[in-house]
Coordinates of C-alpha atoms in Angstrom, one line a residue:
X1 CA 2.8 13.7 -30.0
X2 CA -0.5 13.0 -31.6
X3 CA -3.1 11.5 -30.2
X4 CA -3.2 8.9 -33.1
X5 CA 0.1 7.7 -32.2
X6 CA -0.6 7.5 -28.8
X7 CA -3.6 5.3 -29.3
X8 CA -1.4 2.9 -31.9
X9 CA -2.5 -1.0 -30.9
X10 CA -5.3 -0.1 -28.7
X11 CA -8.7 -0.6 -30.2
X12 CA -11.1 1.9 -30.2
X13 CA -14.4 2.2 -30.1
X14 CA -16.0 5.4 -31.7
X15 CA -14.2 7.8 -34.1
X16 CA -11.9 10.8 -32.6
X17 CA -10.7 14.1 -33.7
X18 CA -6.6 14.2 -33.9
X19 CA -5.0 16.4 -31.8
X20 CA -1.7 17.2 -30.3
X21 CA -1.4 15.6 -26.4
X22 CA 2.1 16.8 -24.1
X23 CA 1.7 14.3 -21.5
X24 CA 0.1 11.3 -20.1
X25 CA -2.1 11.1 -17.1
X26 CA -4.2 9.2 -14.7
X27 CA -4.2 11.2 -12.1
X28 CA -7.3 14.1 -12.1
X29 CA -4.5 16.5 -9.7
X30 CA -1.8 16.9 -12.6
X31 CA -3.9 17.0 -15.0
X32 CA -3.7 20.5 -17.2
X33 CA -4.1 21.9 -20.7
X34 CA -3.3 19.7 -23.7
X35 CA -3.1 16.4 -21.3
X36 CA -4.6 13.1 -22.1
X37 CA -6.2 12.0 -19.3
X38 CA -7.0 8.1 -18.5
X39 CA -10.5 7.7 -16.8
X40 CA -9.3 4.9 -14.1
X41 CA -11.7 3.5 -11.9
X42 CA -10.0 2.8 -8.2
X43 CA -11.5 1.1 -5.3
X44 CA -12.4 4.6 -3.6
X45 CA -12.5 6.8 -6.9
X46 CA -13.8 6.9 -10.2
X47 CA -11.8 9.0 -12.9
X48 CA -14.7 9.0 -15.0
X49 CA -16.5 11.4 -12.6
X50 CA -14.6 14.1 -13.4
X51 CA -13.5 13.4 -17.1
X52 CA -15.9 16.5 -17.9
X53 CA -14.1 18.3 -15.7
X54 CA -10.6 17.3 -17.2
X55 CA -11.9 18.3 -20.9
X56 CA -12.8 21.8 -19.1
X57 CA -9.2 22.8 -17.7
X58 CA -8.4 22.1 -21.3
X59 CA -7.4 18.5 -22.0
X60 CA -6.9 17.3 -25.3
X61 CA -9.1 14.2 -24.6
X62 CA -10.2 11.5 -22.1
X63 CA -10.0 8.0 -22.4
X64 CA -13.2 6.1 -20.9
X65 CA -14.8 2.9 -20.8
X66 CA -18.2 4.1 -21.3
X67 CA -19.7 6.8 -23.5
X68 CA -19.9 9.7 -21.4
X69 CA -21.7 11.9 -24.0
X70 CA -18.2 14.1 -24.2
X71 CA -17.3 15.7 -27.6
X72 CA -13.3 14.1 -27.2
X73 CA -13.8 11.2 -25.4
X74 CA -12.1 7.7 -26.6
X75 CA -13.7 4.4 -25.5
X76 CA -11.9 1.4 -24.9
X77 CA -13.1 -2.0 -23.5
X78 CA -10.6 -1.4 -20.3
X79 CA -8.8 1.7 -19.3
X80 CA -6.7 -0.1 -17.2
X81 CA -5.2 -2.1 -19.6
X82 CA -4.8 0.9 -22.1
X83 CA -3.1 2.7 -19.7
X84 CA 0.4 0.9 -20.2
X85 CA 0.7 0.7 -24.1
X86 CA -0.4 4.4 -24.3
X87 CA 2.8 5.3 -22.1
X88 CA 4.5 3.2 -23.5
X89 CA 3.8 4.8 -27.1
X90 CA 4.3 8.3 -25.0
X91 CA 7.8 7.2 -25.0
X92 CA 9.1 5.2 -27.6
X93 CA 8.4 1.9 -26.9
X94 CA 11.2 1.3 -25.1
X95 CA 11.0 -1.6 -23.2
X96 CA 11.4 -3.0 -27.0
X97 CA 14.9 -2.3 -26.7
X98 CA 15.6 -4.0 -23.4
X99 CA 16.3 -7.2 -22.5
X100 CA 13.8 -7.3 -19.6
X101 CA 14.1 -10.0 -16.6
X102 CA 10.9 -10.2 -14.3
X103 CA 11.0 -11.6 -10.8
X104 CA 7.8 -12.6 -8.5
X105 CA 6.9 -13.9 -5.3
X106 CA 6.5 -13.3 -1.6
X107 CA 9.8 -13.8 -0.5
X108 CA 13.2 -13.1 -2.3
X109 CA 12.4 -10.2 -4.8
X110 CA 14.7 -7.7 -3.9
X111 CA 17.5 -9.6 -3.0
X112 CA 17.5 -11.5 -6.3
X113 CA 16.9 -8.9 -8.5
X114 CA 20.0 -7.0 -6.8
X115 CA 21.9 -10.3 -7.3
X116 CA 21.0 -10.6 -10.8
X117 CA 22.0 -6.8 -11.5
X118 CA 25.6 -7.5 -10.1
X119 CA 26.0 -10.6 -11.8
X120 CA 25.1 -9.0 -15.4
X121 CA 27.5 -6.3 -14.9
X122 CA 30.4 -8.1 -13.2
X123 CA 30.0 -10.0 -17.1
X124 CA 30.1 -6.3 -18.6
X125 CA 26.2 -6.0 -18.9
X126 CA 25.0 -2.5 -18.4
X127 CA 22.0 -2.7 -16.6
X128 CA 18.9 -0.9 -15.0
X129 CA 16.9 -2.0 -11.6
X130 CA 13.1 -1.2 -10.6
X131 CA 12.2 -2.8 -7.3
X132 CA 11.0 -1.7 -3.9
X133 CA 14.1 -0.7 -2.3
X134 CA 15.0 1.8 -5.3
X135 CA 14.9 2.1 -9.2
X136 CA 18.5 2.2 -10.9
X137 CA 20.0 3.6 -14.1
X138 CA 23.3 1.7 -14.1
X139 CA 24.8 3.8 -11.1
X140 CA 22.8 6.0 -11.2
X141 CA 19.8 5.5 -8.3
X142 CA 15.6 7.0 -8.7
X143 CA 13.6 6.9 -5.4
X144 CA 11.3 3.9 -5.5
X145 CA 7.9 4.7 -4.3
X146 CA 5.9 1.3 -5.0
X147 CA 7.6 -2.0 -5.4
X148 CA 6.5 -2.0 -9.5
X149 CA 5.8 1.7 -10.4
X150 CA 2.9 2.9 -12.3
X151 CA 2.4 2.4 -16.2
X152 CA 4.2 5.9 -16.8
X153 CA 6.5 5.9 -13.8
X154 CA 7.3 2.8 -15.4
X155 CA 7.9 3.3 -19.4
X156 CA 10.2 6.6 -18.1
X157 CA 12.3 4.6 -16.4
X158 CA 12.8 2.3 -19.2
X159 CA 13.5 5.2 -21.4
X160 CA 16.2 6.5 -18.9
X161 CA 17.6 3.4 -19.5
X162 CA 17.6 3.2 -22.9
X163 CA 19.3 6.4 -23.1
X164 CA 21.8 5.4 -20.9
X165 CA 23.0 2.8 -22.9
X166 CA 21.6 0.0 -20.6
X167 CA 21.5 -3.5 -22.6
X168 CA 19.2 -5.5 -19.4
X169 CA 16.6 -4.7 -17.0
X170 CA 15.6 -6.2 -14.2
X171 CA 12.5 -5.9 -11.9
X172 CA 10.5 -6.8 -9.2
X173 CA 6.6 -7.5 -10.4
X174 CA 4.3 -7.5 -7.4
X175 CA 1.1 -9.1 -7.1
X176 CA -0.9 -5.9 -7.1
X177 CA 0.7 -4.8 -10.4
X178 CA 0.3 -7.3 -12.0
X179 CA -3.4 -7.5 -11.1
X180 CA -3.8 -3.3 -12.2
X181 CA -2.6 -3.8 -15.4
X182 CA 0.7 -2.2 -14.7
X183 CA 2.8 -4.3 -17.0
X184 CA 0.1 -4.9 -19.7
X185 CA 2.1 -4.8 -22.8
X186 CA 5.3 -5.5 -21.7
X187 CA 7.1 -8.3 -22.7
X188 CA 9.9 -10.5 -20.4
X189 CA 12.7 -12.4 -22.3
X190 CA 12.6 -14.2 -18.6
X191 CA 10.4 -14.2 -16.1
X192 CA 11.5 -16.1 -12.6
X193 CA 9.3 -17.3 -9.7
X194 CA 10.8 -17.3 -5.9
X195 CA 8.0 -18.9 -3.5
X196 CA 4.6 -18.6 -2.8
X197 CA 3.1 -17.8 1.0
X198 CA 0.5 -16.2 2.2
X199 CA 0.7 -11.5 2.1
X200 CA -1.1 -9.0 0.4
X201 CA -4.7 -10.6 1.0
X202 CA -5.8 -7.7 2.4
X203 CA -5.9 -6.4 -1.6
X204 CA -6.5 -9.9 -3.1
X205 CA -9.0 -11.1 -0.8
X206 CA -8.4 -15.0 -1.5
X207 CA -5.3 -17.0 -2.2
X208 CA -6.9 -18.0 -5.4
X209 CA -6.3 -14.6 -6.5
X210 CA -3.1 -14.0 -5.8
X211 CA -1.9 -16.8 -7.0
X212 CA -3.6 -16.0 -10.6
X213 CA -2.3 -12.6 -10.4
X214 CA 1.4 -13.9 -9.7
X215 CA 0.4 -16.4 -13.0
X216 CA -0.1 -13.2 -15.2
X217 CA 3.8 -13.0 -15.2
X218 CA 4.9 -16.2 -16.8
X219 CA 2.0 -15.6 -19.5
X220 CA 4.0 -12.2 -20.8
X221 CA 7.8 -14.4 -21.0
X222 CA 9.5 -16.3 -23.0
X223 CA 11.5 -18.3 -20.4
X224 CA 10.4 -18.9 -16.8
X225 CA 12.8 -19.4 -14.5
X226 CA 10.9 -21.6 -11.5
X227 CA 11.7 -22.9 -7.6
X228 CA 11.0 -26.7 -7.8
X229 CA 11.2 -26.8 -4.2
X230 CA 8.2 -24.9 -3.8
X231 CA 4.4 -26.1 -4.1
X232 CA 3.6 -23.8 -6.5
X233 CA 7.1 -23.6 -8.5
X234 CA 5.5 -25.9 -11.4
X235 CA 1.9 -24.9 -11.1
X236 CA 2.6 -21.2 -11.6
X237 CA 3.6 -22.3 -15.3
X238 CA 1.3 -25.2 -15.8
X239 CA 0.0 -25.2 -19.2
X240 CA 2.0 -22.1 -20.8
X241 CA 4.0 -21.8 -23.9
X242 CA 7.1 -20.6 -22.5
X243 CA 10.0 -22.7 -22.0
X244 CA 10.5 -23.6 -18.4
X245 CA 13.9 -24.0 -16.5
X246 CA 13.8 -25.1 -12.7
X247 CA 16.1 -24.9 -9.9
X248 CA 15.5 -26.2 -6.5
X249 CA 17.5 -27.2 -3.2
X250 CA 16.0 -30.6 -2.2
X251 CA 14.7 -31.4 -5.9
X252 CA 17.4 -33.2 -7.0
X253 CA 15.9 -33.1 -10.5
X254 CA 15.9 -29.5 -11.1
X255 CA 18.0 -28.3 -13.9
X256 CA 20.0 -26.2 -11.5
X257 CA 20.7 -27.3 -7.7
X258 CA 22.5 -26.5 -5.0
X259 CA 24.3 -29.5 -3.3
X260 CA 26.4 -30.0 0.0
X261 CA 25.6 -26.4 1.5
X262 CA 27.3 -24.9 4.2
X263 CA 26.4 -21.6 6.6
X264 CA 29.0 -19.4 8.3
X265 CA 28.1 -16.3 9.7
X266 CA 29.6 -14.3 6.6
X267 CA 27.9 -16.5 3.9
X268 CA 26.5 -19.7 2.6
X269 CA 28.8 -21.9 0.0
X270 CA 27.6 -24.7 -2.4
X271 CA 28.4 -26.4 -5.4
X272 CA 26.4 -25.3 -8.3
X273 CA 24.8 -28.7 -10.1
X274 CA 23.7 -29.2 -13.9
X275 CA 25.5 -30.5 -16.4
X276 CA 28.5 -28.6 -15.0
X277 CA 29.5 -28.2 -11.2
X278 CA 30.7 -24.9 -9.7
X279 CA 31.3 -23.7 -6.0
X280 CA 29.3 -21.1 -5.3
X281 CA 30.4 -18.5 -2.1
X282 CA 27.4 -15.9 -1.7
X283 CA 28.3 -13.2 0.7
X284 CA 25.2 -13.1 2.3
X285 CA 24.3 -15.3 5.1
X286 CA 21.0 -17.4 5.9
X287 CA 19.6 -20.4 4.1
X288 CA 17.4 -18.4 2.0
X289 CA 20.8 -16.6 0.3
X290 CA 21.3 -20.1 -1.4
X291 CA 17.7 -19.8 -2.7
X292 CA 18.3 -16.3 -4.0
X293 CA 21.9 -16.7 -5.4
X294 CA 20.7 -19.7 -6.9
X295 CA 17.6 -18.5 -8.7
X296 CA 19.9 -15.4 -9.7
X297 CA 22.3 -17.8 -11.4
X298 CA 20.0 -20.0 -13.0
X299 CA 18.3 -16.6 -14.5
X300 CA 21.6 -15.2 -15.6
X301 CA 22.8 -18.6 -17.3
X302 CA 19.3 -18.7 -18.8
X303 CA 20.4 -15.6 -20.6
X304 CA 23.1 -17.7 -22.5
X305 CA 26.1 -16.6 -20.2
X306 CA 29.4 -19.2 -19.8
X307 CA 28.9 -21.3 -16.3
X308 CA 32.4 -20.4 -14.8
X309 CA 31.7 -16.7 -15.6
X310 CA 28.4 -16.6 -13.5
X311 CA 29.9 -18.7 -10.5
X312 CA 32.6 -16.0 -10.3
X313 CA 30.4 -13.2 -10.1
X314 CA 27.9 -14.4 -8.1
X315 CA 31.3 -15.1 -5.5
X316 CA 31.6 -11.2 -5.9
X317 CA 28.3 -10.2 -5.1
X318 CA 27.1 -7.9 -2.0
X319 CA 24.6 -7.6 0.2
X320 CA 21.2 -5.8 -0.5
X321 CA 20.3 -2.6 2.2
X322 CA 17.8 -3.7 4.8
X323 CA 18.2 -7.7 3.7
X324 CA 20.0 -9.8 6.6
X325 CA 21.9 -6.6 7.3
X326 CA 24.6 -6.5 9.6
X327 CA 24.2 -2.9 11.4
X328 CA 27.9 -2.1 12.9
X329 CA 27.6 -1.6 16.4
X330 CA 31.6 -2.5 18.4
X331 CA 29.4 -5.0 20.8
X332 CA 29.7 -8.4 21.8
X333 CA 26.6 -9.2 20.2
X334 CA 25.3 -8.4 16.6
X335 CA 22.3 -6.5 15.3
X336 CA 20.1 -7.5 11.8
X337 CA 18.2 -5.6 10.0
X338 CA 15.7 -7.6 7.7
X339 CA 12.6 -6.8 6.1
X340 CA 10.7 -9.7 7.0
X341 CA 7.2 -8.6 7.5
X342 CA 5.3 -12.1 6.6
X343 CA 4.5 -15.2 8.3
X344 CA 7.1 -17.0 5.6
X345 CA 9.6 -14.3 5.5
X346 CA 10.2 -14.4 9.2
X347 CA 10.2 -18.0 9.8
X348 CA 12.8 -17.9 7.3
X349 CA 15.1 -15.2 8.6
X350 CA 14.8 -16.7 12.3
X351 CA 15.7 -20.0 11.2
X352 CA 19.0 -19.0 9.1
X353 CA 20.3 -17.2 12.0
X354 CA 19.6 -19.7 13.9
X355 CA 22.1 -21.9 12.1
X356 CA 24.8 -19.9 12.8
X357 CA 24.0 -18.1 16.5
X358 CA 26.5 -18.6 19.2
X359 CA 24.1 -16.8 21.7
X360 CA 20.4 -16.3 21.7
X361 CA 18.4 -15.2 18.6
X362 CA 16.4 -12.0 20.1
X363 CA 13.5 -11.0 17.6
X364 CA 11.6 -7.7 17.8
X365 CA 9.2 -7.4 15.1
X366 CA 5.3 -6.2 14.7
X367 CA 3.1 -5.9 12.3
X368 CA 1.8 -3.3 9.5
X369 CA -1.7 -1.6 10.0
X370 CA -4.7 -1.5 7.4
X371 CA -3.2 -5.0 5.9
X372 CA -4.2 -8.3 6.4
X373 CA -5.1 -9.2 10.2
X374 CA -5.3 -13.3 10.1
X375 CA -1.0 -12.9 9.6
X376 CA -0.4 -11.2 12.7
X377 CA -1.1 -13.9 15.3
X378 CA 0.8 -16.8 12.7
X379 CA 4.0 -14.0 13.3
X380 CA 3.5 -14.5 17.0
X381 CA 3.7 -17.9 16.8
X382 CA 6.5 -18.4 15.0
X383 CA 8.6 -15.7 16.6
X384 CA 8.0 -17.4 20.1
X385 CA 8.5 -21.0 18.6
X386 CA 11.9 -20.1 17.0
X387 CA 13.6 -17.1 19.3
X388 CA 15.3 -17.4 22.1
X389 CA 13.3 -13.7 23.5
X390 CA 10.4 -11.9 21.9
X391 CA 9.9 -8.3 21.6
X392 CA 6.2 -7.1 20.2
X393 CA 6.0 -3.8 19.0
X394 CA 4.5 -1.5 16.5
X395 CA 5.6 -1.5 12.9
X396 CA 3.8 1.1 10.4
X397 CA 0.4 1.4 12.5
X398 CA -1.1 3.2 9.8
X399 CA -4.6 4.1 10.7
X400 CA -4.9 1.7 13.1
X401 CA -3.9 1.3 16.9
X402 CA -0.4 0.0 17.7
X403 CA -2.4 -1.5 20.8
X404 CA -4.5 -3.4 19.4
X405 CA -2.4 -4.9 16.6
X406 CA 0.1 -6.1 19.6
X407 CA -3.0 -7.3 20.7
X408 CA -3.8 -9.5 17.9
X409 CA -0.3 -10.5 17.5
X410 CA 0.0 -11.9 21.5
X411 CA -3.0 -14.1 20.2
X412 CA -0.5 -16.2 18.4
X413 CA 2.0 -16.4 21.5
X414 CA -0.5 -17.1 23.9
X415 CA 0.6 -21.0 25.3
X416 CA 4.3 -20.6 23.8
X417 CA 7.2 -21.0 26.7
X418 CA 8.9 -18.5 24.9
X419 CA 9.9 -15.0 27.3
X420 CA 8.6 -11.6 25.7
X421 CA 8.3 -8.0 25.9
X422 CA 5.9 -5.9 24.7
X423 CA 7.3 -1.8 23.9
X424 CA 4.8 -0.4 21.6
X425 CA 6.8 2.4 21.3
X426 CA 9.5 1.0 18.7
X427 CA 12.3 3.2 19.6
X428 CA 11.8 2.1 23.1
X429 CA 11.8 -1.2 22.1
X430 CA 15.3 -0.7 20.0
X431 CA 16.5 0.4 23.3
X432 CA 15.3 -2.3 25.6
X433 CA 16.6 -4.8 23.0
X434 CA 20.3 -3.6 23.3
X435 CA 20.2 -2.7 26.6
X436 CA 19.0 -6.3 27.7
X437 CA 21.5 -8.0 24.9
X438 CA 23.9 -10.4 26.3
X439 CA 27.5 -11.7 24.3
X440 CA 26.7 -13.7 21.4
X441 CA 23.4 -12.2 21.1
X442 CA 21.7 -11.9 17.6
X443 CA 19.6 -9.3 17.8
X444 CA 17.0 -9.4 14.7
X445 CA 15.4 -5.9 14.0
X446 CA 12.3 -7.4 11.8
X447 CA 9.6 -5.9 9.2
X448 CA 11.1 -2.2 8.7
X449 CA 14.4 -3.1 6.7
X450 CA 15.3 -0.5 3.9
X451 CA 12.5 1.7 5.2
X452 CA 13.7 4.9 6.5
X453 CA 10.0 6.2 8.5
X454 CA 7.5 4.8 10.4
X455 CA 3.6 5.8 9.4
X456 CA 2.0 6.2 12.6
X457 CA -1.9 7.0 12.8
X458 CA -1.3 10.9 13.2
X459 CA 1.7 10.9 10.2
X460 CA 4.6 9.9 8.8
X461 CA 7.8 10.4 10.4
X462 CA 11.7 9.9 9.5
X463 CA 12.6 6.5 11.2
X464 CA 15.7 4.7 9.9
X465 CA 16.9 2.2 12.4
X466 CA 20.7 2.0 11.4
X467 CA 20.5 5.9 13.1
X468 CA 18.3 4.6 16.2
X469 CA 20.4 2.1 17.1
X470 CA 23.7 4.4 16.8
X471 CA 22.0 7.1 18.6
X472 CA 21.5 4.9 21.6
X473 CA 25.1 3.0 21.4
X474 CA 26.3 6.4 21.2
X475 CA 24.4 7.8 24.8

């Protein structure tokens, strides 16, 4: 493709000689011979340090934000931002061709995007998935490495679904992506807006920040799809040209509500309120599963589909891997896997199985290294406020020691007349949780959900907790 082409929409700043470019890169390590490589500058390194370099193994040019004095270098205002329209003009413009649906928040990505995925093609929608727990042609599943994949990561995948005949996409946007530029460009025929609590300031550094970075979405849509309930569900779109549809819980006003809910330990059921009422059975237990199937819905009917179509299929719906996941286990008590690794996310789980525990609600969770610190004792807390039996241990140490995370995590119990445990050793922990469960137990396995390793200080290593807890039944 020529470098002209590849450049189309962007402006920039000094002339250029044409020349033929195979591939699109940010990354100084793949680079090679007839590559064009995009100077980024990260938070530890600078592309534009070695953009000489890059021209020397022989690629066809560098794009830069400065003039570096280089014979093919091409200035822009922001690399960043020209990063995602030159992959997408790498190949084809093909999120053109989708119907794209965008979902943000703290809480309730994955499992709504899922949702929404089933929905469209129970109604004969092909469609394609990109989230944290995998990326999805159709059937056909793509290892997910970040919860919204880089610029090119990204435009392939839409491509792969173009090709594949896929009509709909939908994807998780994260907070960081948003703020990197990572969808600049791309345009959402709806984007939808779960809830807002406090993660990721660690990268954002103030709550004003991610919340404007979470704002970015529903400036790129046409329709936003929004939770009234929520304290930021109306702010999030305050003042933007999109059309806005809301859908709430305890709102009574919102366009779409759920009314006269009821939990069982194999789903939630409600009736379905607008100008039309339909009962709604999700297969997924927990309060928050009337949230999610609701905010799938209202996103789906949004689209333009018949009412009694959607409240069918969302009946037919499963569960999402490593969401409120039942592991099998031939006990008298039950094990969850969930993935709640926030202050928000894990009130939430603990308080929708509370509403439908027979026994006591035993929670082992931790907390992630190298990420925000002020969380971990507000997870302590609510753990020992809301479960029957605490067990503190280590979750994804990272660099840091599983010790002194526990530590800061204890900080947060310290007062509560709630019994724990603390087995830094998570294994260990697994294995004191099931050996101490009693009949009717729930015993909640919170923070790793669909991860399948555990990165420790010295590595990472292959952890998937559906195998530990069958490896120990099985002993």
């Amino acid at each position: 493709m020529k470098l002209s082409q590849l450049l189309k929409g962007i402006e920039v700043k000094n002339e250029y000689r044409d020349t033929e470019v195979c591939e699109v890169t940010a990354d100084s390590r793949v680079a090679k011979e007839g590559y064009l490589f995009i100077c980024i500058k990260g938070a530890t390194f600078d592309g534009h340090s070695v953009a000489a370099e890059m021209l020397e193994r022989g690629a066809a040019a560098v794009v830069v934000e400065r003039d570096l004095g280089l014979e093919q270098q091409i200035v822009v205002d922001s690399t960043r931002a020209a990063l995602s329209p030159i992959c997408a003009n790498f190949f084809g413009n093909p999120a053109e061709r989708l119907k794209l649906i965008g979902l943000t928040g703290t809480n309730g990505k994955t499992t709504t995007t899922f949702l929404i995925k089933q929905i469209l093609e129970s109604l004969g929608k092909k469609t394609g998935l990109i989230g944290t727990v995998q990326n999805m042609v159709g059937d056909e599943v793509y290892p997910a490495h970040y919860t919204t994949p880089d610029p090119h990561e990204l435009q392939s995948l839409f491509r792969k679904m173009v090709d594949a005949g896929c009509e709909y996409c939908v994807m998780e946007v994260s907070s960081q992506a948003l703020a990197q530029g990572r969808v600049s460009g791309v345009h959402f025929m709806t984007a939808a807006f779960t809830n807002l609590t406090q993660d990721h300031l660690d990268y954002h550094k103030t709550w004003e920040n991610y919340f404007a970075a979470k704002r970015m979405l529903f400036e790129q849509c046409d329709t936003a799809v929004t939770n009234v309930d929520d304290a930021y569900g109306m702010p999030i779109v305050e003042g933007l040209p999109c059309k806005v549809i809301t859908y709430g819980v305890t709102n009574l006003m919102s366009d779409y509500t759920a009314r006269n809910v009821t939990f069982a330990a194999n789903g939630v059921k409600y009736e379905l309120v607008c100008d039309q009422i339909g009962r709604v059975e999700c297969p997924i237990p927990g309060r928050f599963s009337v949230y999610n199937s609701l905010c799938a819905a209202t996103v789906v009917l949004s689209l333009g589909f018949n009412f009694r179509d959607v409240v069918i299929a969302v009946s037919k719906c499963n569960g999402v891997r490593g969401r409120i996941e039942v592991v099998p286990t031939d006990t008298d008590y039950t094990v969850i896997i969930d993935y709640a690794h926030s202050p928000d996310g894990l009130e939430n789980i603990i308080r929708s199985l509370r509403e439908i525990a027979k026994g006591r609600v035993v929670t082992l969770f931790g907390c992630g290294g190298d990420r925000d610190k002020t969380k971990r004792p507000k997870m302590g807390k609510i753990a020992a406020d809301l479960s029957d039996f605490c067990i503190v241990t280590s979750d994804n140490p990272r660099s840091e020691d599983a010790g002194l995370i526990i530590k800061d995590i204890l900080a947060g119990m310290e007062g509560t007349k709630t019994p724990y445990q603390v087995v830094e050793n998570r294994k260990d922990a697994i294995r004191y949780a099931l050996e101490h469960a009693k009949q009717d137990d729930i015993i909640l396995l919170a923070g790793k959900g669909h991860e399948t390793y555990q990165i420790l200080p010295n590595g990472t290593i292959h952890f998937d907790e559906r195998e530990v807890v069958a490896e120990i039944l099985t002993q």
